[in-house]
Amino acid sequence: MLSGAHPAGASGTGSQTAYTELVAVIHLHTSLGDGQATPLELARSARSQGIDALVITDHLIERVAYAPWPIGNVLGVSVSQRSVVSTGIARYVAALAGAENDTGVLVLPGLEVSPYARWTGSLLDRSLELQGWHRHVLVIGIEDPEAVARLPAFGNRAGGHYGGWSMLFLLPAAAALWSASRVARPVYRESRLERFRLRRRRVPWAEGCVGVASLVLLVAGYPFKVESYSPVGGDPGDAPFLDLEERVRALGGVTSWAHPEAAAERAALGVRIATAPYPELVPRTDADAFGALPEGVKTLLPAGGLWDAALRTHLAGRRRSAPFALAELDAHEAVSAIDLRILQTVLLARERTHAGVLEALRSGRMYARWTPEAKTPLRLVAWSAGLSSGMAAIAGGTLRGGGPVAIRLSVAGGDGGMVTARLIRAGSVIWTARAAPPFDTTVKDDPDGATFYRLDVEGAYPYRLISNPIFVMRGSATEEGA
């Protein structure tokens, strides 16, 4: 148990609050999508490895469709892969619930979503390219199948809307009605043979073909909705990502950028599918979290990097939520090949439930750790900031008050080797030490104004531990959550 201590009667959090430490593994794929392990196999493996919670994130929809503008706004030639939508959303949620009931491990339903991708180039000169399809957002904690079905995502027309482009489907509808009327009304062709007049019914092949083609278009286009952002139109910028984040927040879920520093490129059917790294979307959008480990170490985690820029923006009131750091595994393999101990997110939860996990994720009461295979993980035993008045805050919390701040940090675990601990204030390293865990220290600081502190501990590769920030405001109350 770790505690965030606050004096009785203080505004904000009230009396002393204790939290349960839950070890979670986030971002796993199963056989219900493009993974190989079943949810039950993963849950049983988690139980045997001492894991408290799994966040399963199969792809919501894996569908790519293309047609030139303007047809590409409403339909196109499509290719699909197995996903939550094709498996059945209700079946997906039920399978995860069954794995949880069987093992006692918390199994949270999540999704990996591509909010937007855009076609460029042309088939004619072999330059056709789909850009940005692998800019993935993890959506965690939405368990209503109808709400999941309507999420705004690339390729998910059910999450779109009826608009002007939907009117294009009136053309095949009119053609189908015309075809039906012509087929239903007999047409005869007459000819004369000496004194006889021959009358033969003409088979309406052309009209029938038009009707069949029209019906095919109507079936392919159903439910006749269009995506909010055209995949063959102009670049909408960050709007698709902000829309998804806002929708998920309204539904009570959590969003997290997945593998933001990873690039992806492949070719399929002569089409190039490419995604450049996208760490800049962490500060530019409003997701609740991001995958700091392993794909955030280059530009996001360094002192003064993109994460610190995002936190400063939030501190200045120009961003609704602070992006918190987590570890993600992104495993697709068979269960025998997955080590759930390598990349973990350790949560401080009020209760051992789905709601407790979501609340901890949303509040930033967690830390991320990366552990070498078959090694003992690092553990953040204590991480808090306090004032001489007795007010204190832990990860994700906001400390309000004047005077010097005492930042306490305590790290244990590891393999006995040396690690480098860095205390970062608002993007600058203000204290560093090299020691072998366990160690426990308190650093005194007296910032001029609003700021935040975070801890980065690094050992022999890939040993790493990343705390989430504690915010300090020069006010009179202590709050949880930034």
PDB file of N, CA, C and O in Angstrom, residues 63 65 72-74 115-117 153-157 159-161 225-231:
ATOM      1  N   ARG A  63     -10.198  -2.036 -41.652  1.00  0.00           N
ATOM      2  CA  ARG A  63     -10.815  -1.957 -42.974  1.00  0.00           C
ATOM      3  C   ARG A  63     -10.238  -0.772 -43.733  1.00  0.00           C
ATOM      4  O   ARG A  63     -10.246   0.357 -43.237  1.00  0.00           O
ATOM      5  N   ALA A  65     -10.551   1.150 -47.470  1.00  0.00           N
ATOM      6  CA  ALA A  65     -11.331   1.268 -48.700  1.00  0.00           C
ATOM      7  C   ALA A  65     -10.800   2.438 -49.515  1.00  0.00           C
ATOM      8  O   ALA A  65     -10.447   3.490 -48.959  1.00  0.00           O
ATOM      9  N   GLY A  72     -14.695   8.244 -53.292  1.00  0.00           N
ATOM     10  CA  GLY A  72     -14.023   7.769 -52.088  1.00  0.00           C
ATOM     11  C   GLY A  72     -14.560   8.360 -50.805  1.00  0.00           C
ATOM     12  O   GLY A  72     -14.235   7.878 -49.725  1.00  0.00           O
ATOM     13  N   ASN A  73     -15.389   9.386 -50.897  1.00  0.00           N
ATOM     14  CA  ASN A  73     -16.015   9.932 -49.694  1.00  0.00           C
ATOM     15  C   ASN A  73     -17.083   9.015 -49.131  1.00  0.00           C
ATOM     16  O   ASN A  73     -17.459   9.149 -47.952  1.00  0.00           O
ATOM     17  N   VAL A  74     -17.640   8.126 -49.959  1.00  0.00           N
ATOM     18  CA  VAL A  74     -18.771   7.317 -49.524  1.00  0.00           C
ATOM     19  C   VAL A  74     -18.523   5.814 -49.608  1.00  0.00           C
ATOM     20  O   VAL A  74     -19.090   5.043 -48.837  1.00  0.00           O
ATOM     21  N   PRO A 115      -7.801   6.808 -35.680  1.00  0.00           N
ATOM     22  CA  PRO A 115      -8.807   7.850 -35.867  1.00  0.00           C
ATOM     23  C   PRO A 115      -8.896   8.368 -37.298  1.00  0.00           C
ATOM     24  O   PRO A 115      -9.978   8.724 -37.770  1.00  0.00           O
ATOM     25  N   TYR A 116      -7.762   8.401 -38.004  1.00  0.00           N
ATOM     26  CA  TYR A 116      -7.796   8.985 -39.348  1.00  0.00           C
ATOM     27  C   TYR A 116      -6.587   8.538 -40.148  1.00  0.00           C
ATOM     28  O   TYR A 116      -5.488   8.356 -39.622  1.00  0.00           O
ATOM     29  N   ALA A 117      -6.791   8.353 -41.436  1.00  0.00           N
ATOM     30  CA  ALA A 117      -5.714   8.129 -42.390  1.00  0.00           C
ATOM     31  C   ALA A 117      -6.131   8.782 -43.704  1.00  0.00           C
ATOM     32  O   ALA A 117      -7.320   8.983 -43.964  1.00  0.00           O
ATOM     33  N   ALA A 153     -13.829   6.442 -36.175  1.00  0.00           N
ATOM     34  CA  ALA A 153     -12.556   5.814 -36.518  1.00  0.00           C
ATOM     35  C   ALA A 153     -12.469   5.648 -38.027  1.00  0.00           C
ATOM     36  O   ALA A 153     -13.491   5.539 -38.724  1.00  0.00           O
ATOM     37  N   PHE A 154     -11.257   5.595 -38.529  1.00  0.00           N
ATOM     38  CA  PHE A 154     -11.044   5.401 -39.957  1.00  0.00           C
ATOM     39  C   PHE A 154     -11.636   4.056 -40.395  1.00  0.00           C
ATOM     40  O   PHE A 154     -11.366   3.016 -39.802  1.00  0.00           O
ATOM     41  N   GLY A 155     -12.462   4.094 -41.414  1.00  0.00           N
ATOM     42  CA  GLY A 155     -13.081   2.883 -41.937  1.00  0.00           C
ATOM     43  C   GLY A 155     -14.365   2.476 -41.248  1.00  0.00           C
ATOM     44  O   GLY A 155     -15.008   1.512 -41.670  1.00  0.00           O
ATOM     45  N   ASN A 156     -14.763   3.197 -40.196  1.00  0.00           N
ATOM     46  CA  ASN A 156     -15.959   2.823 -39.437  1.00  0.00           C
ATOM     47  C   ASN A 156     -17.118   3.750 -39.802  1.00  0.00           C
ATOM     48  O   ASN A 156     -17.345   4.771 -39.155  1.00  0.00           O
ATOM     49  N   ARG A 157     -17.870   3.382 -40.833  1.00  0.00           N
ATOM     50  CA  ARG A 157     -18.978   4.239 -41.264  1.00  0.00           C
ATOM     51  C   ARG A 157     -20.062   4.335 -40.196  1.00  0.00           C
ATOM     52  O   ARG A 157     -20.779   5.322 -40.118  1.00  0.00           O
ATOM     53  N   GLY A 159     -19.710   4.930 -37.270  1.00  0.00           N
ATOM     54  CA  GLY A 159     -19.371   6.042 -36.409  1.00  0.00           C
ATOM     55  C   GLY A 159     -19.398   7.379 -37.123  1.00  0.00           C
ATOM     56  O   GLY A 159     -19.032   8.394 -36.549  1.00  0.00           O
ATOM     57  N   GLY A 160     -19.853   7.374 -38.384  1.00  0.00           N
ATOM     58  CA  GLY A 160     -19.914   8.596 -39.166  1.00  0.00           C
ATOM     59  C   GLY A 160     -21.229   9.332 -38.990  1.00  0.00           C
ATOM     60  O   GLY A 160     -21.916   9.212 -37.976  1.00  0.00           O
ATOM     61  N   HIS A 161     -21.618  10.064 -40.030  1.00  0.00           N
ATOM     62  CA  HIS A 161     -22.833  10.865 -39.964  1.00  0.00           C
ATOM     63  C   HIS A 161     -23.462  10.930 -41.352  1.00  0.00           C
ATOM     64  O   HIS A 161     -22.847  10.596 -42.365  1.00  0.00           O
ATOM     65  N   LYS A 225     -23.812   6.277 -44.205  1.00  0.00           N
ATOM     66  CA  LYS A 225     -23.148   7.349 -43.484  1.00  0.00           C
ATOM     67  C   LYS A 225     -21.772   7.583 -44.105  1.00  0.00           C
ATOM     68  O   LYS A 225     -21.218   6.720 -44.789  1.00  0.00           O
ATOM     69  N   VAL A 226     -21.258   8.762 -43.868  1.00  0.00           N
ATOM     70  CA  VAL A 226     -19.913   9.080 -44.332  1.00  0.00           C
ATOM     71  C   VAL A 226     -19.050   9.425 -43.123  1.00  0.00           C
ATOM     72  O   VAL A 226     -19.550   9.881 -42.100  1.00  0.00           O
ATOM     73  N   GLU A 227     -17.764   9.161 -43.252  1.00  0.00           N
ATOM     74  CA  GLU A 227     -16.851   9.499 -42.175  1.00  0.00           C
ATOM     75  C   GLU A 227     -16.758  11.019 -42.043  1.00  0.00           C
ATOM     76  O   GLU A 227     -16.856  11.752 -43.027  1.00  0.00           O
ATOM     77  N   SER A 228     -16.589  11.472 -40.829  1.00  0.00           N
ATOM     78  CA  SER A 228     -16.562  12.918 -40.580  1.00  0.00           C
ATOM     79  C   SER A 228     -15.422  13.601 -41.321  1.00  0.00           C
ATOM     80  O   SER A 228     -15.532  14.777 -41.689  1.00  0.00           O
ATOM     81  N   TYR A 229     -14.335  12.882 -41.571  1.00  0.00           N
ATOM     82  CA  TYR A 229     -13.178  13.453 -42.244  1.00  0.00           C
ATOM     83  C   TYR A 229     -12.833  12.571 -43.436  1.00  0.00           C
ATOM     84  O   TYR A 229     -12.491  11.399 -43.278  1.00  0.00           O
ATOM     85  N   SER A 230     -12.935  13.148 -44.616  1.00  0.00           N
ATOM     86  CA  SER A 230     -12.780  12.379 -45.852  1.00  0.00           C
ATOM     87  C   SER A 230     -11.370  11.825 -45.988  1.00  0.00           C
ATOM     88  O   SER A 230     -10.390  12.564 -45.845  1.00  0.00           O
ATOM     89  N   PRO A 231     -11.250  10.536 -46.311  1.00  0.00           N
ATOM     90  CA  PRO A 231      -9.914   9.968 -46.522  1.00  0.00           C
ATOM     91  C   PRO A 231      -9.312  10.359 -47.869  1.00  0.00           C
ATOM     92  O   PRO A 231      -8.145  10.091 -48.110  1.00  0.00           O
TER      93      PRO A 231
END
